[in-house]
mmCIF file of C-alpha atoms in Angstrom:
data_model
loop_
_atom_site.group_PDB
_atom_site.id
_atom_site.type_symbol
_atom_site.label_atom_id
_atom_site.label_comp_id
_atom_site.label_asym_id
_atom_site.label_seq_id
_atom_site.Cartn_x
_atom_site.Cartn_y
_atom_site.Cartn_z
ATOM 1 C CA UNK A 14 0.086 0.182 -0.032
ATOM 2 C CA UNK A 15 1.441 3.285 -1.076
ATOM 3 C CA UNK A 16 -0.275 6.784 -1.047
ATOM 4 C CA UNK A 17 0.028 9.894 1.406
ATOM 5 C CA UNK A 18 -2.243 11.113 4.333
ATOM 6 C CA UNK A 19 -4.174 13.807 5.015
ATOM 7 C CA UNK A 20 -1.304 15.676 6.337
ATOM 8 C CA UNK A 21 0.729 14.714 3.164
ATOM 9 C CA UNK A 22 2.833 11.976 5.368
ATOM 10 C CA UNK A 23 4.220 9.409 2.392
ATOM 11 C CA UNK A 24 3.400 5.822 3.215
ATOM 12 C CA UNK A 25 4.776 2.801 1.675
ATOM 13 C CA UNK A 26 3.871 -0.465 3.449
ATOM 14 C CA UNK A 27 4.006 -4.375 3.015
ATOM 15 C CA UNK A 28 1.238 -6.264 4.933
ATOM 16 C CA UNK A 29 1.284 -9.925 5.737
ATOM 17 C CA UNK A 30 -1.858 -11.794 6.658
ATOM 18 C CA UNK A 31 -1.715 -14.481 8.924
ATOM 19 C CA UNK A 32 -4.287 -16.751 7.372
ATOM 20 C CA UNK A 33 -7.457 -15.603 9.673
ATOM 21 C CA UNK A 34 -7.773 -12.079 7.640
ATOM 22 C CA UNK A 35 -5.989 -9.783 9.739
ATOM 23 C CA UNK A 36 -2.879 -7.682 7.974
ATOM 24 C CA UNK A 37 0.390 -6.660 9.648
ATOM 25 C CA UNK A 38 2.411 -4.407 8.933
ATOM 26 C CA UNK A 39 6.265 -6.458 7.439
ATOM 27 C CA UNK A 40 7.925 -4.183 5.844
ATOM 28 C CA UNK A 41 7.913 -0.677 5.197
ATOM 29 C CA UNK A 42 9.326 0.501 1.710
ATOM 30 C CA UNK A 43 12.257 2.786 1.638
ATOM 31 C CA UNK A 44 10.434 5.024 -1.322
ATOM 32 C CA UNK A 45 6.903 6.175 -0.125
ATOM 33 C CA UNK A 46 5.243 7.535 -3.260
ATOM 34 C CA UNK A 47 2.454 8.788 -3.386
ATOM 35 C CA UNK A 48 -0.476 9.087 -6.633
ATOM 36 C CA UNK A 49 1.039 6.438 -8.132
ATOM 37 C CA UNK A 50 0.624 2.935 -8.764
ATOM 38 C CA UNK A 51 1.674 -0.875 -6.836
ATOM 39 C CA UNK A 52 1.361 -4.119 -9.174
ATOM 40 C CA UNK A 53 2.614 -7.659 -8.023
ATOM 41 C CA UNK A 54 4.131 -10.698 -10.119
ATOM 42 C CA UNK A 55 6.599 -12.465 -10.523
ATOM 43 C CA UNK A 56 9.168 -11.409 -12.373
ATOM 44 C CA UNK A 57 12.123 -13.003 -12.206
ATOM 45 C CA UNK A 58 10.355 -16.696 -12.427
ATOM 46 C CA UNK A 59 11.952 -17.753 -9.122
ATOM 47 C CA UNK A 60 8.483 -18.578 -7.704
ATOM 48 C CA UNK A 61 8.010 -15.675 -5.502
ATOM 49 C CA UNK A 62 5.784 -12.343 -5.758
ATOM 50 C CA UNK A 63 8.126 -9.442 -6.460
ATOM 51 C CA UNK A 64 6.953 -5.750 -6.326
ATOM 52 C CA UNK A 65 6.935 -2.699 -8.528
ATOM 53 C CA UNK A 66 5.540 1.276 -7.450
ATOM 54 C CA UNK A 67 5.465 4.406 -9.299
ATOM 55 C CA UNK A 68 5.032 7.675 -7.880
ATOM 56 C CA UNK A 69 5.824 10.914 -6.453
ATOM 57 C CA UNK A 70 8.062 10.858 -3.520
ATOM 58 C CA UNK A 71 9.624 14.079 -1.907
ATOM 59 C CA UNK A 72 12.820 12.993 -4.503
ATOM 60 C CA UNK A 73 10.605 13.758 -7.218
ATOM 61 C CA UNK A 74 8.829 10.652 -9.530
ATOM 62 C CA UNK A 75 9.800 6.979 -9.258
ATOM 63 C CA UNK A 76 9.226 3.432 -11.024
ATOM 64 C CA UNK A 77 10.800 1.314 -9.278
ATOM 65 C CA UNK A 78 11.579 -2.473 -9.188
ATOM 66 C CA UNK A 79 11.638 -4.379 -6.032
ATOM 67 C CA UNK A 80 12.192 -8.087 -5.932
ATOM 68 C CA UNK A 81 11.532 -10.861 -3.256
ATOM 69 C CA UNK A 82 13.834 -12.881 -1.523
ATOM 70 C CA UNK A 83 11.402 -15.435 -0.692
ATOM 71 C CA UNK A 84 10.348 -14.579 2.391
ATOM 72 C CA UNK A 85 7.853 -11.464 2.192
ATOM 73 C CA UNK A 86 10.936 -9.313 2.198
ATOM 74 C CA UNK A 87 11.513 -6.789 -0.615
ATOM 75 C CA UNK A 88 15.591 -5.622 -2.048
ATOM 76 C CA UNK A 89 15.871 -2.612 -4.532
ATOM 77 C CA UNK A 90 16.401 -4.237 -7.688
ATOM 78 C CA UNK A 91 16.326 -1.189 -10.148
ATOM 79 C CA UNK A 92 14.838 1.417 -12.034
ATOM 80 C CA UNK A 93 12.664 2.007 -14.859
ATOM 81 C CA UNK A 94 13.506 5.404 -16.683
ATOM 82 C CA UNK A 95 11.502 7.903 -16.039
ATOM 83 C CA UNK A 96 9.725 7.858 -13.378
ATOM 84 C CA UNK A 97 6.115 8.513 -13.083
ATOM 85 C CA UNK A 98 2.991 10.034 -11.073
ATOM 86 C CA UNK A 99 -0.753 9.828 -11.362
ATOM 87 C CA UNK A 100 -0.112 6.480 -13.015
ATOM 88 C CA UNK A 101 -1.084 2.912 -13.882
ATOM 89 C CA UNK A 102 0.633 -0.254 -14.164
ATOM 90 C CA UNK A 103 -0.573 -3.644 -15.555
ATOM 91 C CA UNK A 104 1.272 -7.095 -16.305
ATOM 92 C CA UNK A 105 0.867 -8.903 -19.282
ATOM 93 C CA UNK A 106 2.642 -11.213 -21.532
ATOM 94 C CA UNK A 107 2.860 -9.705 -24.644
ATOM 95 C CA UNK A 108 4.576 -12.021 -27.340
ATOM 96 C CA UNK A 109 3.601 -15.176 -25.474
ATOM 97 C CA UNK A 110 7.632 -16.417 -23.413
ATOM 98 C CA UNK A 111 5.964 -17.630 -20.735
ATOM 99 C CA UNK A 112 7.540 -14.273 -18.644
ATOM 100 C CA UNK A 113 5.403 -10.749 -17.442
ATOM 101 C CA UNK A 114 5.776 -7.964 -19.283
ATOM 102 C CA UNK A 115 4.567 -4.833 -17.850
ATOM 103 C CA UNK A 116 3.099 -1.691 -18.622
ATOM 104 C CA UNK A 117 2.981 1.937 -17.305
ATOM 105 C CA UNK A 118 1.068 5.085 -17.790
ATOM 106 C CA UNK A 119 1.906 8.360 -16.234
ATOM 107 C CA UNK A 120 3.114 11.870 -15.544
ATOM 108 C CA UNK A 121 6.916 12.530 -15.756
ATOM 109 C CA UNK A 122 6.978 15.454 -14.446
ATOM 110 C CA UNK A 123 6.840 17.304 -18.396
ATOM 111 C CA UNK A 124 4.781 14.808 -20.106
ATOM 112 C CA UNK A 125 1.919 12.061 -20.304
ATOM 113 C CA UNK A 126 3.551 8.655 -21.076
ATOM 114 C CA UNK A 127 1.876 5.608 -22.116
ATOM 115 C CA UNK A 128 4.938 2.547 -23.171
ATOM 116 C CA UNK A 129 4.915 -0.995 -22.982
ATOM 117 C CA UNK A 130 8.320 -2.904 -21.521
ATOM 118 C CA UNK A 131 9.204 -6.212 -22.487
ATOM 119 C CA UNK A 132 10.705 -8.481 -19.842
ATOM 120 C CA UNK A 133 14.501 -9.660 -20.402
ATOM 121 C CA UNK A 134 15.301 -12.353 -17.361
ATOM 122 C CA UNK A 135 13.731 -9.855 -15.233
ATOM 123 C CA UNK A 136 14.768 -6.414 -16.561
ATOM 124 C CA UNK A 137 12.586 -4.219 -18.545
ATOM 125 C CA UNK A 138 13.594 -2.548 -21.876
ATOM 126 C CA UNK A 139 11.628 -0.129 -23.545
ATOM 127 C CA UNK A 140 9.459 -1.692 -26.552
ATOM 128 C CA UNK A 141 6.203 0.401 -27.448
ATOM 129 C CA UNK A 142 5.223 3.131 -26.932
ATOM 130 C CA UNK A 143 1.268 3.680 -26.879
ATOM 131 C CA UNK A 144 -0.490 6.478 -28.232
ATOM 132 C CA UNK A 145 -2.213 8.771 -26.762
ATOM 133 C CA UNK A 146 0.672 8.895 -23.854
ATOM 134 C CA UNK A 147 -1.872 8.804 -20.824
ATOM 135 C CA UNK A 148 -1.731 9.630 -16.998
ATOM 136 C CA UNK A 149 -4.260 10.169 -14.647
ATOM 137 C CA UNK A 150 -4.644 6.703 -16.195
ATOM 138 C CA UNK A 151 -6.221 2.920 -15.328
ATOM 139 C CA UNK A 152 -4.446 0.121 -17.890
ATOM 140 C CA UNK A 153 -5.884 -3.593 -17.732
ATOM 141 C CA UNK A 154 -5.005 -6.897 -20.006
ATOM 142 C CA UNK A 155 -6.878 -9.785 -20.526
ATOM 143 C CA UNK A 156 -7.584 -11.957 -23.582
ATOM 144 C CA UNK A 157 -11.229 -10.350 -23.967
ATOM 145 C CA UNK A 158 -11.497 -11.356 -28.064
ATOM 146 C CA UNK A 159 -10.887 -15.313 -27.180
ATOM 147 C CA UNK A 160 -8.353 -14.853 -29.264
ATOM 148 C CA UNK A 161 -5.627 -16.243 -26.777
ATOM 149 C CA UNK A 162 -3.253 -13.475 -26.568
ATOM 150 C CA UNK A 163 -3.316 -10.545 -24.234
ATOM 151 C CA UNK A 164 -5.327 -7.659 -25.298
ATOM 152 C CA UNK A 165 -5.032 -3.893 -23.245
ATOM 153 C CA UNK A 166 -7.950 -1.566 -21.931
ATOM 154 C CA UNK A 167 -6.893 1.574 -20.602
ATOM 155 C CA UNK A 168 -9.291 4.645 -20.104
ATOM 156 C CA UNK A 169 -8.124 8.279 -18.709
ATOM 157 C CA UNK A 170 -10.004 11.413 -17.379
ATOM 158 C CA UNK A 171 -9.918 14.401 -19.331
ATOM 159 C CA UNK A 172 -12.932 16.557 -20.757
ATOM 160 C CA UNK A 173 -14.810 13.631 -20.532
ATOM 161 C CA UNK A 174 -13.950 9.461 -20.060
ATOM 162 C CA UNK A 175 -12.790 8.268 -23.071
ATOM 163 C CA UNK A 176 -11.761 4.561 -23.122
ATOM 164 C CA UNK A 177 -9.227 3.206 -25.732
ATOM 165 C CA UNK A 178 -9.253 -0.510 -26.821
ATOM 166 C CA UNK A 179 -5.639 -2.865 -28.048
ATOM 167 C CA UNK A 180 -5.411 -5.895 -29.347
ATOM 168 C CA UNK A 181 -2.181 -7.297 -29.604
#
């Protein structure tokens, strides 16, 4: 869970479930972004869930990947440039190679941004821009037309709600 409260205090917390529906803080992230997104996925195919966070921090905008040590502790791995706020994240296997690629939308501070990153052994490389570039958006992936590959839906708020459906 990331964000900031009514007093602009930043938070970046990982909670674990005790199996009875009770959640306890198990880890505090080094960067505590607001106006961002969080996504979980096994990006390095080692059997545990890894983490990506985006958002605004006291030091600027971030897009950071943390790997899981296998017992629920996350360690900073790398940053994706540029960092973004007012962002959305989705994992999707765009090329059917059995690893999770990444879609990021958001605001870089100078422009909106929408990009697909390919996963190469747990490292993300820029692959393609999505147009239009968006911030204050949502992105989701799934096989909406039942053809065996992932499709994308992303929405944004402009003068009115708009939606863009992409089949990849």
